[in-house]
Amino acid sequence: MLKLIKEIGQYGLTCIGIILLLASPAMIGGLNTFTSTILTIMKNILQPHTLSYYVHSETRSYARMPEVRSEEFHQQAVTIDLFPYITDSYFYSLTLLLGSFIIAVFIVMIASMMYIHFPPFLKKIILATVGILESLPDVFFIFSIQLSVVWFYKQTGIELAAAYSTDDKPAYLLPLLTLSVVPCIYLLKMNLLFMKEEMEKDYVLFAKSKGISNAAISFHHILKNTVMECLTHLPVIILVLVTNLVVLEFLFNSSGIMRFIIGDQPAASRAFMLILLMTPLFIVVKGTIHYRQRFYGKKGGGNG
C-alpha cells in the first residue's frame, strides 16, 4: 500500500511538472501572471470538455478589377472542441510508440539468440557494427528508409509502404519500422554486452558441466537475465522514442499528437494531451520495474 501511494505521488509530481513547464512562458509577466496561468491550466484540465483546439487555415483573395490583379493571403485560426477531434491523433502516436517498442524488443531477442551461436571473430564484428550504428544521428535512419522505399518504387513500380501520411491514409508500417531502429540498436548493444558478461559467470560453466545444451542455457538462463538487466534502461528508451517521434511526425507528414503538443495551441490543451500521453508510458515503466523486482525476488537476487 505504501509503495502504491509513493507511485501515485510520483505520477502527481510528474503532472505538476508538466503544468509548470507549459505555464513557464507566463513568468515574463511576473509571479502573479505565472500563478494565474497555472491555476487556469489546472482548472481547464479538470474540465476536459472545455479544452479547445486551434485549426489554422489560409484563404486567398483578389483585388477588384480593373486594378492590377494581385493575390492576398489571410491567416485564420478557428477554435474547435479538443475532443473528439484529437482522439485519432492521440491513438496514432500511441500506436507508433508502443508498436515500435514491441518490434525493437522482438528483433533484439531474435538477434541475441543468434549472436550466442556465432564464432568469436563474428561477435567482435557485430559489436563494432552496432557501435558504429549507434553513433549515427536519428534523422539518418529516417531519411535512409524513406529514400530506400522511394528508390525501390521508382525502380520496380511496387510501393512497399506509404512514404508519407495523408489526411485519408495515415502511414503506419514505415513509421513503425523507422521509429524502432534507434531503440533496437540501443537495446541490442546493451543486451550483447550483458550476454558477454553472463557467459563468463559460474552458473553457465556449471550448467555446461551438467550437459545442458547451449540453446537451453541461452534461452532459459542467459537471455532471461540479460532482458531483466535491459529493463533498467526502459525510461531512457521511452525518452528516445518520444523525441524521435517529434522528428518522425514532421518528416512523414503525420498528424500525430507530438505536432499538436509542440505547436501553437492553448497551454491547457497541450498540458492535458501531454499528461494523457505520459500516463500509459508511466504505467508501462512502473509495471516493468515491479515485474523486475518480483523476478529477482523469486530468484533470490541471483542468476539462473
PDB file of C-alpha atoms in Angstrom:
ATOM      1  CA  MET A   1       0.000   0.000   0.000  1.00  0.00           C
ATOM      2  CA  LEU A   2       2.824   2.393   0.860  1.00  0.00           C
ATOM      3  CA  LYS A   3       4.504   1.636  -2.444  1.00  0.00           C
ATOM      4  CA  LEU A   4       1.264   2.384  -4.326  1.00  0.00           C
ATOM      5  CA  ILE A   5       0.905   5.739  -2.542  1.00  0.00           C
ATOM      6  CA  LYS A   6       4.511   6.551  -3.426  1.00  0.00           C
ATOM      7  CA  GLU A   7       3.937   5.776  -7.114  1.00  0.00           C
ATOM      8  CA  ILE A   8       0.728   7.825  -7.170  1.00  0.00           C
ATOM      9  CA  GLY A   9       2.729  10.682  -5.646  1.00  0.00           C
ATOM     10  CA  GLN A  10       5.368  10.348  -8.357  1.00  0.00           C
ATOM     11  CA  TYR A  11       2.649  10.449 -11.012  1.00  0.00           C
ATOM     12  CA  GLY A  12       1.167  13.562  -9.423  1.00  0.00           C
ATOM     13  CA  LEU A  13       4.543  15.297  -9.292  1.00  0.00           C
ATOM     14  CA  THR A  14       5.113  14.443 -12.954  1.00  0.00           C
ATOM     15  CA  CYS A  15       1.768  16.014 -13.868  1.00  0.00           C
ATOM     16  CA  ILE A  16       2.616  19.126 -11.841  1.00  0.00           C
ATOM     17  CA  GLY A  17       5.972  19.347 -13.597  1.00  0.00           C
ATOM     18  CA  ILE A  18       4.237  19.273 -16.997  1.00  0.00           C
ATOM     19  CA  ILE A  19       1.853  22.047 -15.925  1.00  0.00           C
ATOM     20  CA  LEU A  20       4.705  24.208 -14.595  1.00  0.00           C
ATOM     21  CA  LEU A  21       6.675  23.671 -17.801  1.00  0.00           C
ATOM     22  CA  LEU A  22       3.817  24.765 -20.062  1.00  0.00           C
ATOM     23  CA  ALA A  23       2.981  27.712 -17.808  1.00  0.00           C
ATOM     24  CA  SER A  24       6.613  28.902 -17.674  1.00  0.00           C
ATOM     25  CA  PRO A  25       6.275  31.452 -20.562  1.00  0.00           C
ATOM     26  CA  ALA A  26       3.894  33.415 -18.306  1.00  0.00           C
ATOM     27  CA  MET A  27       6.806  34.130 -15.932  1.00  0.00           C
ATOM     28  CA  ILE A  28       7.668  37.031 -18.217  1.00  0.00           C
ATOM     29  CA  GLY A  29       4.587  38.808 -16.876  1.00  0.00           C
ATOM     30  CA  GLY A  30       5.612  38.310 -13.268  1.00  0.00           C
ATOM     31  CA  LEU A  31       4.743  35.989 -10.411  1.00  0.00           C
ATOM     32  CA  ASN A  32       1.060  36.893 -10.336  1.00  0.00           C
ATOM     33  CA  THR A  33       0.632  36.154 -14.039  1.00  0.00           C
ATOM     34  CA  PHE A  34       2.543  32.887 -13.663  1.00  0.00           C
ATOM     35  CA  THR A  35       0.385  31.777 -10.727  1.00  0.00           C
ATOM     36  CA  SER A  36      -2.810  32.753 -12.535  1.00  0.00           C
ATOM     37  CA  THR A  37      -1.750  30.761 -15.618  1.00  0.00           C
ATOM     38  CA  ILE A  38      -1.026  27.676 -13.514  1.00  0.00           C
ATOM     39  CA  LEU A  39      -4.433  27.862 -11.853  1.00  0.00           C
ATOM     40  CA  THR A  40      -6.158  28.365 -15.215  1.00  0.00           C
ATOM     41  CA  ILE A  41      -4.407  25.346 -16.739  1.00  0.00           C
ATOM     42  CA  MET A  42      -5.277  23.182 -13.745  1.00  0.00           C
ATOM     43  CA  LYS A  43      -8.905  24.300 -13.838  1.00  0.00           C
ATOM     44  CA  ASN A  44      -9.230  23.541 -17.565  1.00  0.00           C
ATOM     45  CA  ILE A  45      -7.529  20.155 -17.208  1.00  0.00           C
ATOM     46  CA  LEU A  46     -10.101  19.155 -14.606  1.00  0.00           C
ATOM     47  CA  GLN A  47     -12.809  20.086 -17.143  1.00  0.00           C
ATOM     48  CA  PRO A  48     -11.707  18.379 -20.396  1.00  0.00           C
ATOM     49  CA  HIS A  49     -14.922  19.321 -22.202  1.00  0.00           C
ATOM     50  CA  THR A  50     -13.821  22.985 -22.058  1.00  0.00           C
ATOM     51  CA  LEU A  51     -10.496  22.369 -23.806  1.00  0.00           C
ATOM     52  CA  SER A  52     -10.079  23.817 -27.288  1.00  0.00           C
ATOM     53  CA  TYR A  53      -8.006  23.274 -30.416  1.00  0.00           C
ATOM     54  CA  TYR A  54      -6.767  25.886 -32.921  1.00  0.00           C
ATOM     55  CA  VAL A  55      -7.200  24.930 -36.572  1.00  0.00           C
ATOM     56  CA  HIS A  56      -5.125  27.224 -38.765  1.00  0.00           C
ATOM     57  CA  SER A  57      -6.310  27.937 -42.292  1.00  0.00           C
ATOM     58  CA  GLU A  58      -5.365  30.265 -45.133  1.00  0.00           C
ATOM     59  CA  THR A  59      -7.713  31.996 -47.560  1.00  0.00           C
ATOM     60  CA  ARG A  60      -6.862  33.762 -50.802  1.00  0.00           C
ATOM     61  CA  SER A  61      -8.469  36.952 -52.107  1.00  0.00           C
ATOM     62  CA  TYR A  62      -8.100  39.059 -55.261  1.00  0.00           C
ATOM     63  CA  ALA A  63      -8.311  42.819 -55.754  1.00  0.00           C
ATOM     64  CA  ARG A  64     -11.264  44.125 -57.787  1.00  0.00           C
ATOM     65  CA  MET A  65     -10.849  44.830 -61.459  1.00  0.00           C
ATOM     66  CA  PRO A  66      -9.712  46.968 -63.253  1.00  0.00           C
ATOM     67  CA  GLU A  67      -6.950  47.289 -60.687  1.00  0.00           C
ATOM     68  CA  VAL A  68      -3.785  45.295 -61.149  1.00  0.00           C
ATOM     69  CA  ARG A  69      -4.663  41.721 -60.338  1.00  0.00           C
ATOM     70  CA  SER A  70      -2.944  40.613 -57.151  1.00  0.00           C
ATOM     71  CA  GLU A  71      -3.345  37.943 -54.559  1.00  0.00           C
ATOM     72  CA  GLU A  72      -3.580  38.342 -50.814  1.00  0.00           C
ATOM     73  CA  PHE A  73      -3.366  35.534 -48.277  1.00  0.00           C
ATOM     74  CA  HIS A  74      -5.184  35.796 -44.955  1.00  0.00           C
ATOM     75  CA  GLN A  75      -4.242  33.604 -41.997  1.00  0.00           C
ATOM     76  CA  GLN A  76      -7.137  32.448 -39.839  1.00  0.00           C
ATOM     77  CA  ALA A  77      -7.372  30.391 -36.668  1.00  0.00           C
ATOM     78  CA  VAL A  78     -10.646  28.644 -35.880  1.00  0.00           C
ATOM     79  CA  THR A  79     -11.271  27.361 -32.347  1.00  0.00           C
ATOM     80  CA  ILE A  80     -12.991  23.998 -32.043  1.00  0.00           C
ATOM     81  CA  ASP A  81     -13.507  21.494 -29.226  1.00  0.00           C
ATOM     82  CA  LEU A  82     -10.456  19.346 -28.464  1.00  0.00           C
ATOM     83  CA  PHE A  83     -12.479  16.132 -28.202  1.00  0.00           C
ATOM     84  CA  PRO A  84     -13.187  14.093 -30.214  1.00  0.00           C
ATOM     85  CA  TYR A  85     -11.111  15.951 -32.829  1.00  0.00           C
ATOM     86  CA  ILE A  86      -7.738  14.982 -31.343  1.00  0.00           C
ATOM     87  CA  THR A  87      -8.598  11.349 -30.495  1.00  0.00           C
ATOM     88  CA  ASP A  88      -7.309   9.857 -33.760  1.00  0.00           C
ATOM     89  CA  SER A  89      -4.011  11.733 -33.471  1.00  0.00           C
ATOM     90  CA  TYR A  90      -3.550  10.516 -29.894  1.00  0.00           C
ATOM     91  CA  PHE A  91      -4.111   6.852 -30.692  1.00  0.00           C
ATOM     92  CA  TYR A  92      -1.976   7.124 -33.832  1.00  0.00           C
ATOM     93  CA  SER A  93       1.055   8.384 -31.868  1.00  0.00           C
ATOM     94  CA  LEU A  94       0.472   5.909 -29.045  1.00  0.00           C
ATOM     95  CA  THR A  95       0.339   3.057 -31.570  1.00  0.00           C
ATOM     96  CA  LEU A  96       3.658   4.154 -33.056  1.00  0.00           C
ATOM     97  CA  LEU A  97       5.314   4.377 -29.631  1.00  0.00           C
ATOM     98  CA  LEU A  98       4.160   1.039 -28.257  1.00  0.00           C
ATOM     99  CA  GLY A  99       4.319  -0.782 -31.611  1.00  0.00           C
ATOM    100  CA  SER A 100       7.879   0.314 -32.369  1.00  0.00           C
ATOM    101  CA  PHE A 101       8.977  -0.707 -28.876  1.00  0.00           C
ATOM    102  CA  ILE A 102       7.489  -4.188 -29.308  1.00  0.00           C
ATOM    103  CA  ILE A 103       9.168  -4.552 -32.712  1.00  0.00           C
ATOM    104  CA  ALA A 104      12.522  -3.482 -31.250  1.00  0.00           C
ATOM    105  CA  VAL A 105      12.259  -5.977 -28.365  1.00  0.00           C
ATOM    106  CA  PHE A 106      11.292  -8.813 -30.724  1.00  0.00           C
ATOM    107  CA  ILE A 107      14.203  -8.109 -33.093  1.00  0.00           C
ATOM    108  CA  VAL A 108      16.671  -7.842 -30.199  1.00  0.00           C
ATOM    109  CA  MET A 109      15.584 -11.178 -28.742  1.00  0.00           C
ATOM    110  CA  ILE A 110      15.932 -12.968 -32.092  1.00  0.00           C
ATOM    111  CA  ALA A 111      19.297 -11.320 -32.818  1.00  0.00           C
ATOM    112  CA  SER A 112      20.584 -12.132 -29.328  1.00  0.00           C
ATOM    113  CA  MET A 113      19.686 -15.805 -29.675  1.00  0.00           C
ATOM    114  CA  MET A 114      21.558 -15.947 -32.970  1.00  0.00           C
ATOM    115  CA  TYR A 115      24.513 -14.000 -31.571  1.00  0.00           C
ATOM    116  CA  ILE A 116      25.222 -16.638 -28.894  1.00  0.00           C
ATOM    117  CA  HIS A 117      25.983 -19.272 -31.529  1.00  0.00           C
ATOM    118  CA  PHE A 118      28.269 -17.100 -33.660  1.00  0.00           C
ATOM    119  CA  PRO A 119      32.065 -17.631 -33.631  1.00  0.00           C
ATOM    120  CA  PRO A 120      34.173 -15.133 -31.580  1.00  0.00           C
ATOM    121  CA  PHE A 121      35.501 -13.150 -34.577  1.00  0.00           C
ATOM    122  CA  LEU A 122      31.951 -12.598 -35.889  1.00  0.00           C
ATOM    123  CA  LYS A 123      30.803 -11.459 -32.457  1.00  0.00           C
ATOM    124  CA  LYS A 124      33.507  -8.764 -32.453  1.00  0.00           C
ATOM    125  CA  ILE A 125      32.423  -7.586 -35.903  1.00  0.00           C
ATOM    126  CA  ILE A 126      28.768  -7.398 -34.810  1.00  0.00           C
ATOM    127  CA  LEU A 127      29.612  -5.415 -31.661  1.00  0.00           C
ATOM    128  CA  ALA A 128      31.736  -2.991 -33.693  1.00  0.00           C
ATOM    129  CA  THR A 129      28.967  -2.573 -36.282  1.00  0.00           C
ATOM    130  CA  VAL A 130      26.358  -1.910 -33.602  1.00  0.00           C
ATOM    131  CA  GLY A 131      28.692   0.675 -32.035  1.00  0.00           C
ATOM    132  CA  ILE A 132      29.029   2.481 -35.389  1.00  0.00           C
ATOM    133  CA  LEU A 133      25.270   2.453 -35.986  1.00  0.00           C
ATOM    134  CA  GLU A 134      24.693   3.855 -32.503  1.00  0.00           C
ATOM    135  CA  SER A 135      26.829   6.889 -33.317  1.00  0.00           C
ATOM    136  CA  LEU A 136      24.743   7.831 -36.373  1.00  0.00           C
ATOM    137  CA  PRO A 137      22.052  10.529 -35.951  1.00  0.00           C
ATOM    138  CA  ASP A 138      18.394   9.538 -35.771  1.00  0.00           C
ATOM    139  CA  VAL A 139      17.464  11.565 -38.864  1.00  0.00           C
ATOM    140  CA  PHE A 140      19.915   9.482 -40.914  1.00  0.00           C
ATOM    141  CA  PHE A 141      17.839   6.337 -40.413  1.00  0.00           C
ATOM    142  CA  ILE A 142      14.565   8.122 -41.175  1.00  0.00           C
ATOM    143  CA  PHE A 143      15.846   9.601 -44.439  1.00  0.00           C
ATOM    144  CA  SER A 144      17.596   6.370 -45.443  1.00  0.00           C
ATOM    145  CA  ILE A 145      14.467   4.246 -45.016  1.00  0.00           C
ATOM    146  CA  GLN A 146      12.254   6.783 -46.772  1.00  0.00           C
ATOM    147  CA  LEU A 147      14.652   7.164 -49.709  1.00  0.00           C
ATOM    148  CA  SER A 148      15.076   3.384 -49.984  1.00  0.00           C
ATOM    149  CA  VAL A 149      11.309   2.897 -50.309  1.00  0.00           C
ATOM    150  CA  VAL A 150      11.045   5.703 -52.886  1.00  0.00           C
ATOM    151  CA  TRP A 151      14.027   4.343 -54.851  1.00  0.00           C
ATOM    152  CA  PHE A 152      12.548   0.841 -54.876  1.00  0.00           C
ATOM    153  CA  TYR A 153       9.222   2.234 -56.097  1.00  0.00           C
ATOM    154  CA  LYS A 154      10.903   4.140 -58.935  1.00  0.00           C
ATOM    155  CA  GLN A 155      12.863   1.066 -59.985  1.00  0.00           C
ATOM    156  CA  THR A 156      10.081  -1.535 -59.802  1.00  0.00           C
ATOM    157  CA  GLY A 157       6.796   0.369 -59.584  1.00  0.00           C
ATOM    158  CA  ILE A 158       5.952  -1.539 -56.390  1.00  0.00           C
ATOM    159  CA  GLU A 159       5.034   0.510 -53.322  1.00  0.00           C
ATOM    160  CA  LEU A 160       6.395  -1.389 -50.323  1.00  0.00           C
ATOM    161  CA  ALA A 161       4.822   1.047 -47.874  1.00  0.00           C
ATOM    162  CA  ALA A 162       3.461   4.586 -47.777  1.00  0.00           C
ATOM    163  CA  ALA A 163       6.409   7.001 -47.599  1.00  0.00           C
ATOM    164  CA  TYR A 164       4.268   9.740 -46.048  1.00  0.00           C
ATOM    165  CA  SER A 165       0.861  10.231 -44.467  1.00  0.00           C
ATOM    166  CA  THR A 166      -2.176  11.882 -45.991  1.00  0.00           C
ATOM    167  CA  ASP A 167      -5.418  13.063 -44.390  1.00  0.00           C
ATOM    168  CA  ASP A 168      -7.251   9.984 -45.652  1.00  0.00           C
ATOM    169  CA  LYS A 169      -4.464   7.400 -45.282  1.00  0.00           C
ATOM    170  CA  PRO A 170      -2.004   7.720 -42.377  1.00  0.00           C
ATOM    171  CA  ALA A 171       1.246   5.787 -42.761  1.00  0.00           C
ATOM    172  CA  TYR A 172       1.853   3.037 -40.210  1.00  0.00           C
ATOM    173  CA  LEU A 173       4.322   0.411 -41.431  1.00  0.00           C
ATOM    174  CA  LEU A 174       7.220   2.673 -42.385  1.00  0.00           C
ATOM    175  CA  PRO A 175       6.965   4.941 -39.300  1.00  0.00           C
ATOM    176  CA  LEU A 176       6.792   1.857 -37.054  1.00  0.00           C
ATOM    177  CA  LEU A 177       9.915   0.340 -38.573  1.00  0.00           C
ATOM    178  CA  THR A 178      11.750   3.662 -38.632  1.00  0.00           C
ATOM    179  CA  LEU A 179      10.919   4.525 -35.027  1.00  0.00           C
ATOM    180  CA  SER A 180      12.066   1.089 -33.838  1.00  0.00           C
ATOM    181  CA  VAL A 181      15.571   1.390 -35.359  1.00  0.00           C
ATOM    182  CA  VAL A 182      17.258   3.555 -32.713  1.00  0.00           C
ATOM    183  CA  PRO A 183      15.848   1.759 -29.621  1.00  0.00           C
ATOM    184  CA  CYS A 184      16.624  -1.545 -31.351  1.00  0.00           C
ATOM    185  CA  ILE A 185      20.292  -0.583 -31.771  1.00  0.00           C
ATOM    186  CA  TYR A 186      20.494   0.728 -28.208  1.00  0.00           C
ATOM    187  CA  LEU A 187      18.829  -2.358 -26.731  1.00  0.00           C
ATOM    188  CA  LEU A 188      20.889  -4.715 -28.865  1.00  0.00           C
ATOM    189  CA  LYS A 189      24.162  -3.186 -27.750  1.00  0.00           C
ATOM    190  CA  MET A 190      23.149  -3.332 -24.085  1.00  0.00           C
ATOM    191  CA  ASN A 191      21.895  -6.888 -24.380  1.00  0.00           C
ATOM    192  CA  LEU A 192      25.021  -8.138 -26.169  1.00  0.00           C
ATOM    193  CA  LEU A 193      27.275  -6.593 -23.544  1.00  0.00           C
ATOM    194  CA  PHE A 194      25.206  -8.137 -20.758  1.00  0.00           C
ATOM    195  CA  MET A 195      25.288 -11.507 -22.519  1.00  0.00           C
ATOM    196  CA  LYS A 196      29.053 -11.316 -22.798  1.00  0.00           C
ATOM    197  CA  GLU A 197      29.252 -10.845 -19.026  1.00  0.00           C
ATOM    198  CA  GLU A 198      26.713 -13.602 -18.326  1.00  0.00           C
ATOM    199  CA  MET A 199      28.626 -16.133 -20.442  1.00  0.00           C
ATOM    200  CA  GLU A 200      31.618 -15.758 -18.134  1.00  0.00           C
ATOM    201  CA  LYS A 201      29.713 -16.398 -14.895  1.00  0.00           C
ATOM    202  CA  ASP A 202      29.999 -19.577 -12.856  1.00  0.00           C
ATOM    203  CA  TYR A 203      26.421 -20.756 -13.271  1.00  0.00           C
ATOM    204  CA  VAL A 204      26.896 -21.004 -17.061  1.00  0.00           C
ATOM    205  CA  LEU A 205      30.002 -23.169 -16.643  1.00  0.00           C
ATOM    206  CA  PHE A 206      28.154 -25.281 -14.085  1.00  0.00           C
ATOM    207  CA  ALA A 207      25.189 -25.760 -16.449  1.00  0.00           C
ATOM    208  CA  LYS A 208      27.535 -26.813 -19.263  1.00  0.00           C
ATOM    209  CA  SER A 209      29.270 -29.291 -16.974  1.00  0.00           C
ATOM    210  CA  LYS A 210      25.891 -30.927 -16.314  1.00  0.00           C
ATOM    211  CA  GLY A 211      25.429 -31.481 -20.035  1.00  0.00           C
ATOM    212  CA  ILE A 212      22.780 -28.803 -20.630  1.00  0.00           C
ATOM    213  CA  SER A 213      22.786 -27.656 -24.250  1.00  0.00           C
ATOM    214  CA  ASN A 214      23.882 -24.156 -25.232  1.00  0.00           C
ATOM    215  CA  ALA A 215      20.399 -23.407 -26.613  1.00  0.00           C
ATOM    216  CA  ALA A 216      18.760 -24.294 -23.280  1.00  0.00           C
ATOM    217  CA  ILE A 217      21.300 -22.268 -21.313  1.00  0.00           C
ATOM    218  CA  SER A 218      20.872 -19.321 -23.652  1.00  0.00           C
ATOM    219  CA  PHE A 219      17.075 -19.225 -23.558  1.00  0.00           C
ATOM    220  CA  HIS A 220      16.278 -20.312 -20.004  1.00  0.00           C
ATOM    221  CA  HIS A 221      19.096 -18.553 -18.181  1.00  0.00           C
ATOM    222  CA  ILE A 222      21.223 -16.038 -20.081  1.00  0.00           C
ATOM    223  CA  LEU A 223      18.502 -14.363 -22.142  1.00  0.00           C
ATOM    224  CA  LYS A 224      16.143 -14.019 -19.160  1.00  0.00           C
ATOM    225  CA  ASN A 225      18.814 -12.383 -17.014  1.00  0.00           C
ATOM    226  CA  THR A 226      20.006 -10.010 -19.739  1.00  0.00           C
ATOM    227  CA  VAL A 227      16.440  -8.945 -20.578  1.00  0.00           C
ATOM    228  CA  MET A 228      15.840  -8.115 -16.934  1.00  0.00           C
ATOM    229  CA  GLU A 229      19.012  -6.010 -16.908  1.00  0.00           C
ATOM    230  CA  CYS A 230      17.954  -4.218 -20.093  1.00  0.00           C
ATOM    231  CA  LEU A 231      14.658  -3.268 -18.445  1.00  0.00           C
ATOM    232  CA  THR A 232      16.580  -0.851 -16.217  1.00  0.00           C
ATOM    233  CA  HIS A 233      17.148   1.242 -19.370  1.00  0.00           C
ATOM    234  CA  LEU A 234      13.434   1.398 -20.223  1.00  0.00           C
ATOM    235  CA  PRO A 235      12.977   5.084 -19.194  1.00  0.00           C
ATOM    236  CA  VAL A 236      15.850   6.066 -21.500  1.00  0.00           C
ATOM    237  CA  ILE A 237      14.377   4.031 -24.362  1.00  0.00           C
ATOM    238  CA  ILE A 238      10.958   5.664 -23.933  1.00  0.00           C
ATOM    239  CA  LEU A 239      12.602   9.100 -23.915  1.00  0.00           C
ATOM    240  CA  VAL A 240      14.395   8.220 -27.158  1.00  0.00           C
ATOM    241  CA  LEU A 241      11.119   7.051 -28.705  1.00  0.00           C
ATOM    242  CA  VAL A 242       9.256  10.226 -27.743  1.00  0.00           C
ATOM    243  CA  THR A 243      11.995  12.579 -29.010  1.00  0.00           C
ATOM    244  CA  ASN A 244      12.300  10.636 -32.260  1.00  0.00           C
ATOM    245  CA  LEU A 245       8.524  10.732 -32.667  1.00  0.00           C
ATOM    246  CA  VAL A 246       8.662  14.534 -32.895  1.00  0.00           C
ATOM    247  CA  VAL A 247      11.020  14.376 -35.890  1.00  0.00           C
ATOM    248  CA  LEU A 248       9.245  11.406 -37.448  1.00  0.00           C
ATOM    249  CA  GLU A 249       5.812  13.048 -37.472  1.00  0.00           C
ATOM    250  CA  PHE A 250       7.176  16.054 -39.347  1.00  0.00           C
ATOM    251  CA  LEU A 251       9.183  14.047 -41.885  1.00  0.00           C
ATOM    252  CA  PHE A 252       6.308  11.638 -42.572  1.00  0.00           C
ATOM    253  CA  ASN A 253       3.748  14.475 -42.594  1.00  0.00           C
ATOM    254  CA  SER A 254       1.794  12.654 -39.887  1.00  0.00           C
ATOM    255  CA  SER A 255      -0.928  14.357 -37.878  1.00  0.00           C
ATOM    256  CA  GLY A 256       0.228  12.928 -34.570  1.00  0.00           C
ATOM    257  CA  ILE A 257      -0.038  14.166 -31.043  1.00  0.00           C
ATOM    258  CA  MET A 258       3.540  15.492 -30.898  1.00  0.00           C
ATOM    259  CA  ARG A 259       2.860  18.066 -33.615  1.00  0.00           C
ATOM    260  CA  PHE A 260      -0.073  19.247 -31.530  1.00  0.00           C
ATOM    261  CA  ILE A 261       1.930  19.412 -28.276  1.00  0.00           C
ATOM    262  CA  ILE A 262       4.798  21.467 -29.726  1.00  0.00           C
ATOM    263  CA  GLY A 263       2.506  23.556 -31.938  1.00  0.00           C
ATOM    264  CA  ASP A 264       0.692  26.835 -31.407  1.00  0.00           C
ATOM    265  CA  GLN A 265      -2.127  25.536 -29.225  1.00  0.00           C
ATOM    266  CA  PRO A 266      -3.685  26.521 -25.872  1.00  0.00           C
ATOM    267  CA  ALA A 267      -1.413  25.686 -22.945  1.00  0.00           C
ATOM    268  CA  ALA A 268      -4.143  23.794 -21.067  1.00  0.00           C
ATOM    269  CA  SER A 269      -4.881  21.575 -24.073  1.00  0.00           C
ATOM    270  CA  ARG A 270      -1.201  20.825 -24.611  1.00  0.00           C
ATOM    271  CA  ALA A 271      -0.731  20.019 -20.928  1.00  0.00           C
ATOM    272  CA  PHE A 272      -3.742  17.702 -20.908  1.00  0.00           C
ATOM    273  CA  MET A 273      -2.591  15.814 -24.021  1.00  0.00           C
ATOM    274  CA  LEU A 274       0.965  15.531 -22.715  1.00  0.00           C
ATOM    275  CA  ILE A 275      -0.348  14.082 -19.441  1.00  0.00           C
ATOM    276  CA  LEU A 276      -2.603  11.749 -21.441  1.00  0.00           C
ATOM    277  CA  LEU A 277       0.404  10.564 -23.463  1.00  0.00           C
ATOM    278  CA  MET A 278       2.604  10.233 -20.396  1.00  0.00           C
ATOM    279  CA  THR A 279       0.082   8.152 -18.416  1.00  0.00           C
ATOM    280  CA  PRO A 280       0.340   4.818 -20.312  1.00  0.00           C
ATOM    281  CA  LEU A 281       4.123   5.213 -20.576  1.00  0.00           C
ATOM    282  CA  PHE A 282       4.309   5.820 -16.827  1.00  0.00           C
ATOM    283  CA  ILE A 283       2.255   2.678 -16.211  1.00  0.00           C
ATOM    284  CA  VAL A 284       4.496   0.627 -18.507  1.00  0.00           C
ATOM    285  CA  VAL A 285       7.663   1.810 -16.740  1.00  0.00           C
ATOM    286  CA  LYS A 286       6.285   1.215 -13.252  1.00  0.00           C
ATOM    287  CA  GLY A 287       4.831  -2.150 -14.228  1.00  0.00           C
ATOM    288  CA  THR A 288       8.158  -3.220 -15.695  1.00  0.00           C
ATOM    289  CA  ILE A 289      10.056  -2.166 -12.572  1.00  0.00           C
ATOM    290  CA  HIS A 290       7.592  -4.093 -10.410  1.00  0.00           C
ATOM    291  CA  TYR A 291       7.946  -7.197 -12.605  1.00  0.00           C
ATOM    292  CA  ARG A 292      11.743  -6.967 -12.484  1.00  0.00           C
ATOM    293  CA  GLN A 293      11.710  -6.739  -8.696  1.00  0.00           C
ATOM    294  CA  ARG A 294       9.457  -9.794  -8.446  1.00  0.00           C
ATOM    295  CA  PHE A 295      11.694 -11.693 -10.902  1.00  0.00           C
ATOM    296  CA  TYR A 296      14.822 -11.133  -8.827  1.00  0.00           C
ATOM    297  CA  GLY A 297      12.832 -11.757  -5.646  1.00  0.00           C
ATOM    298  CA  LYS A 298      11.883 -15.214  -6.862  1.00  0.00           C
ATOM    299  CA  LYS A 299      15.459 -15.848  -7.968  1.00  0.00           C
ATOM    300  CA  GLY A 300      16.760 -14.819  -4.573  1.00  0.00           C
ATOM    301  CA  GLY A 301      18.705 -11.976  -6.176  1.00  0.00           C
ATOM    302  CA  GLY A 302      20.911 -14.401  -8.054  1.00  0.00           C
ATOM    303  CA  ASN A 303      21.217 -15.773 -11.570  1.00  0.00           C
ATOM    304  CA  GLY A 304      19.987 -18.910 -13.249  1.00  0.00           C
TER     305      GLY A 304
END
